[in-house]
Amino acid sequence: MGRCSKPIMGILLLCCFCLASISEAEYLKYKDPKQPINVRVKDLLKRMTLEEKVGQMTQIERNVATPDVIKKYFIGSVLSTGGSVPAPNASAEAWIQLVNGLQKGALSTRVGIPMIYGIDAVHGHNNVYKATVFPHNVGLGVSRDPVLIKKIGAATALEVRATGIPYTFAPCIAVCRDPRWGRCYESYSEDPDIVRKMTEIITGLQGDIPANSTKGFPFIAGKTKIAACAKHYVGDGGSAKGINENNTEISWKGLLSIHMPGYLAAVDKGVASIMISLSSLNGKKMHANYDLITGFLKNKLRFEGFVLSDWLGIDKITSPMHANYSYSVQAGISAGIDMIMVPYNYTEFVDTLTYLVKNNIIPISRIDDAVTRILRVKFILGLFDNPLADHSLANQIGRKEHRELAREAVRKSLVLLKNGKSAGKPLLPLSKKASKILVAGSHAQNLGYQCGGWTIQWQGVGGNNLTVGTTILNAVKQTVDPSTQVVYKENPSTNFVKSHKFAYAIVAVGEHPYAESEGDSSNLTIADPGPSTINNVCGSIKCVVVLITGRPVVIQPYLRKIDALVAAWLPGTEGQGVADLLFGDYGFSGKLARTWFKRVDQLPMNVGDKHYDPLFPFGFGLTTEPTKY
């Protein structure tokens, strides 16, 4: 064999050098899971075009999202609003197919940034058929049990992950100060300390933040956890006259003491994102409030997750809505909002924001800050390393352990407001062995009413075909002795009640489902025919009234006729928890986390007010001991 000539050797050396250079050039730090997150974020950010950055700041609704749209506009996030599903009664696999299909569109872009899919899993994975629906927050606040709340967060995270979704717009940590507000059931309490304690749901959703974590730095513990979103920053629960998206008038001291504590706790727990309120604060739209979003939340509290707008929040900066969109985009982005829930007209948002940056109206530094925060959360979530959904979790939807947890939550959320017309003659616990009992009321055999708003549909839906669960009537039938005859009549006449020899009656009445502005109420009455049902039944025989409501309602006019009164709030799918207490398998322990007014003209009225004169005060709740059968 002859030796290589010098020219050939030179060519070989040159080739080796070129190959090494190509290999080095192809090393992308942002794709290396061994690199620190901030290094990966910085490396990716410097490779991105303006169009790719603007795309990351854009969140669109599932109805307008396709793989091609995501690829063309580099869309960073997709959401399902209430009732926005792949198909009626969609399975976990159908959800996974939807999410993965859209994700593949994102991964096919030039730099392959995964999109993040978000959903309103606000009391369990409430959009999904057969999912466990937990009590709404208004009930959970009664428990004052952060350990229970954390378990609910963990169960919810598993069921959300079961559908391939890694992000929820929860928890709502509003401090509802007026029950006329249609979102009051999304609030744990009128008391900021209870709301602060209930932020423990964040550690259930995301995982326990490590002891050595940097303050404000988001943390998500792995594939069974999801990114949380504390909302609605800040002051939404103080909206004047309980009108949704109205103005909150309050001093700085009042804001810090009432509406801010939950956010301090959420940031300390490493919450991944915070959603801005559609309400105003002292006349200024929160979506345009630079001082509170950038000045306080980002700079003072050192929050390093991303800030999300609410639905059409940018459009609503002006009145009328969308009157000056260019100004609205400039105001919202400049205030510090990082991701915009558009949700439909994404081309207008993309074009407008791109124009504002190219013309130096919004500095590129503001865009880079927003995208840095979004990418940071995506890396922490593990989306870059495991972008597609894990099919092995699909069996977590509505699992038995989660339903048992929800049943426990129901038991701990009920408040016994009255027990007997005289102190020495309690009605509860009820006898399981009565010969014949009456169950009445529009809410006794209606799973949809029991679950309330934000269940399968945005506004909720009545009836028993929406999902799987146990109604109060069925729970009663499963609890009493087999020899007991249970008669159900939704709205019986007085003659009907008197013509049967009922030992007692259970009357379940309350509000019909609603969400947001649709629930704003100036009268807070029980829905018809509830009042007549109470009068007809409770005026004839011993009765316990179970109120299914999202807040305190007018009950004083009927109170004298009622033997026992239970506030069951919106208990969700596990109605068996109501029967557990009525029949003494467990004792009542819940204490009001809201003041129960006498008359609507007293509102707003909260514990500590000078004019405090409630029907049932904050913290009130009778107790019972379990019955040994």
Short mmCIF file of N, CA, C and O in Angstrom, two decimals, residues 116-126 153 156-157 160 165-171 201 205-206 226-231 271-273 275 308 381:
data_model
loop_
_atom_site.label_atom_id
_atom_site.label_comp_id
_atom_site.label_asym_id
_atom_site.label_seq_id
_atom_site.Cartn_x
_atom_site.Cartn_y
_atom_site.Cartn_z
N ILE A 116 -48.58 25.26 24.07
CA ILE A 116 -49.12 24.86 25.37
C ILE A 116 -50.64 24.96 25.31
O ILE A 116 -51.18 26.02 24.97
N TYR A 117 -51.32 23.85 25.62
CA TYR A 117 -52.78 23.79 25.55
C TYR A 117 -53.35 24.04 26.94
O TYR A 117 -52.95 23.39 27.91
N GLY A 118 -54.30 24.99 27.04
CA GLY A 118 -54.89 25.32 28.32
C GLY A 118 -56.39 25.11 28.35
O GLY A 118 -57.05 25.15 27.31
N ILE A 119 -56.93 24.91 29.55
CA ILE A 119 -58.36 24.65 29.70
C ILE A 119 -58.81 25.09 31.10
O ILE A 119 -58.01 25.12 32.03
N ASP A 120 -60.09 25.43 31.23
CA ASP A 120 -60.64 25.83 32.53
C ASP A 120 -61.03 24.61 33.34
O ASP A 120 -62.21 24.26 33.43
N ALA A 121 -60.07 23.97 33.95
CA ALA A 121 -60.36 22.88 34.89
C ALA A 121 -60.46 23.52 36.27
O ALA A 121 -59.53 23.49 37.06
N VAL A 122 -61.63 24.10 36.56
CA VAL A 122 -61.77 24.95 37.74
C VAL A 122 -62.39 24.24 38.95
O VAL A 122 -62.28 24.72 40.08
N HIS A 123 -63.07 23.11 38.72
CA HIS A 123 -63.50 22.27 39.86
C HIS A 123 -63.44 20.81 39.41
O HIS A 123 -64.43 20.14 39.25
N GLY A 124 -62.20 20.37 39.23
CA GLY A 124 -61.95 19.13 38.51
C GLY A 124 -61.86 19.44 37.03
O GLY A 124 -61.89 20.60 36.60
N HIS A 125 -61.74 18.39 36.22
CA HIS A 125 -61.61 18.57 34.76
C HIS A 125 -63.02 18.69 34.18
O HIS A 125 -63.50 17.84 33.44
N ASN A 126 -63.67 19.79 34.52
CA ASN A 126 -65.12 19.93 34.39
C ASN A 126 -65.66 20.00 32.97
O ASN A 126 -66.87 19.91 32.76
N GLY A 153 -56.17 19.27 44.00
CA GLY A 153 -55.29 19.77 42.93
C GLY A 153 -54.55 18.64 42.24
O GLY A 153 -54.46 18.60 41.01
N THR A 156 -57.00 16.59 40.13
CA THR A 156 -57.35 17.36 38.94
C THR A 156 -56.22 17.34 37.93
O THR A 156 -56.45 17.16 36.72
N ALA A 157 -54.98 17.50 38.40
CA ALA A 157 -53.83 17.47 37.49
C ALA A 157 -53.75 16.15 36.74
O ALA A 157 -53.50 16.12 35.53
N VAL A 160 -56.52 16.06 34.08
CA VAL A 160 -56.20 16.97 32.97
C VAL A 160 -55.11 16.37 32.10
O VAL A 160 -55.21 16.36 30.87
N ILE A 165 -53.53 17.43 28.19
CA ILE A 165 -53.47 18.89 28.42
C ILE A 165 -52.54 19.17 29.60
O ILE A 165 -52.67 18.54 30.65
N PRO A 166 -51.61 20.15 29.46
CA PRO A 166 -50.66 20.41 30.55
C PRO A 166 -50.89 21.71 31.32
O PRO A 166 -50.05 22.11 32.11
N TYR A 167 -52.05 22.38 31.11
CA TYR A 167 -52.19 23.74 31.64
C TYR A 167 -53.65 24.01 31.98
O TYR A 167 -54.54 23.73 31.17
N THR A 168 -53.91 24.54 33.17
CA THR A 168 -55.27 24.90 33.57
C THR A 168 -55.34 26.36 33.99
O THR A 168 -54.41 26.89 34.60
N PHE A 169 -56.45 27.00 33.68
CA PHE A 169 -56.70 28.38 34.12
C PHE A 169 -57.35 28.34 35.51
O PHE A 169 -58.51 28.69 35.70
N ALA A 170 -56.60 27.91 36.47
CA ALA A 170 -57.06 27.76 37.85
C ALA A 170 -55.83 27.77 38.76
O ALA A 170 -54.73 27.42 38.30
N PRO A 171 -55.96 28.20 40.02
CA PRO A 171 -57.20 28.50 40.72
C PRO A 171 -57.63 29.96 40.63
O PRO A 171 -56.81 30.84 40.43
N ILE A 201 -53.85 24.53 46.67
CA ILE A 201 -54.23 23.76 45.48
C ILE A 201 -53.15 23.87 44.40
O ILE A 201 -52.99 22.95 43.59
N LEU A 205 -51.62 20.93 42.05
CA LEU A 205 -51.60 20.99 40.58
C LEU A 205 -50.18 20.89 40.04
O LEU A 205 -49.92 20.18 39.06
N GLN A 206 -49.24 21.61 40.66
CA GLN A 206 -47.89 21.74 40.10
C GLN A 206 -46.83 20.91 40.82
O GLN A 206 -45.78 20.62 40.24
N ILE A 226 -49.43 19.78 36.24
CA ILE A 226 -49.76 20.73 35.19
C ILE A 226 -49.44 22.14 35.65
O ILE A 226 -49.30 22.40 36.84
N ALA A 227 -49.33 23.05 34.69
CA ALA A 227 -49.12 24.46 35.01
C ALA A 227 -50.42 25.06 35.50
O ALA A 227 -51.49 24.83 34.92
N ALA A 228 -50.35 25.83 36.58
CA ALA A 228 -51.53 26.49 37.14
C ALA A 228 -51.55 27.96 36.72
O ALA A 228 -50.57 28.50 36.20
N CYS A 229 -52.69 28.60 36.96
CA CYS A 229 -52.86 30.00 36.62
C CYS A 229 -53.70 30.68 37.69
O CYS A 229 -54.91 30.42 37.79
N ALA A 230 -53.09 31.50 38.53
CA ALA A 230 -53.83 32.24 39.55
C ALA A 230 -54.59 33.39 38.88
O ALA A 230 -54.02 34.11 38.07
N LYS A 231 -55.87 33.54 39.24
CA LYS A 231 -56.69 34.56 38.58
C LYS A 231 -57.74 35.10 39.56
O LYS A 231 -58.01 34.45 40.57
N VAL A 271 -46.24 29.50 41.18
CA VAL A 271 -47.30 29.43 40.18
C VAL A 271 -46.74 29.81 38.80
O VAL A 271 -45.93 30.72 38.68
N ALA A 272 -47.17 29.09 37.77
CA ALA A 272 -46.59 29.25 36.44
C ALA A 272 -47.10 30.48 35.71
O ALA A 272 -46.37 31.08 34.91
N SER A 273 -48.35 30.85 35.95
CA SER A 273 -48.91 31.99 35.23
C SER A 273 -49.94 32.70 36.10
O SER A 273 -50.45 32.15 37.07
N MET A 275 -53.42 35.30 35.49
CA MET A 275 -54.34 35.91 34.54
C MET A 275 -54.84 37.25 35.08
O MET A 275 -55.18 37.38 36.25
N LEU A 308 -51.00 36.32 31.64
CA LEU A 308 -51.96 36.00 30.58
C LEU A 308 -53.14 36.95 30.64
O LEU A 308 -53.62 37.30 31.72
N LEU A 381 -42.20 22.85 32.16
CA LEU A 381 -43.24 21.83 31.96
C LEU A 381 -42.70 20.56 31.30
O LEU A 381 -43.35 19.52 31.34
#
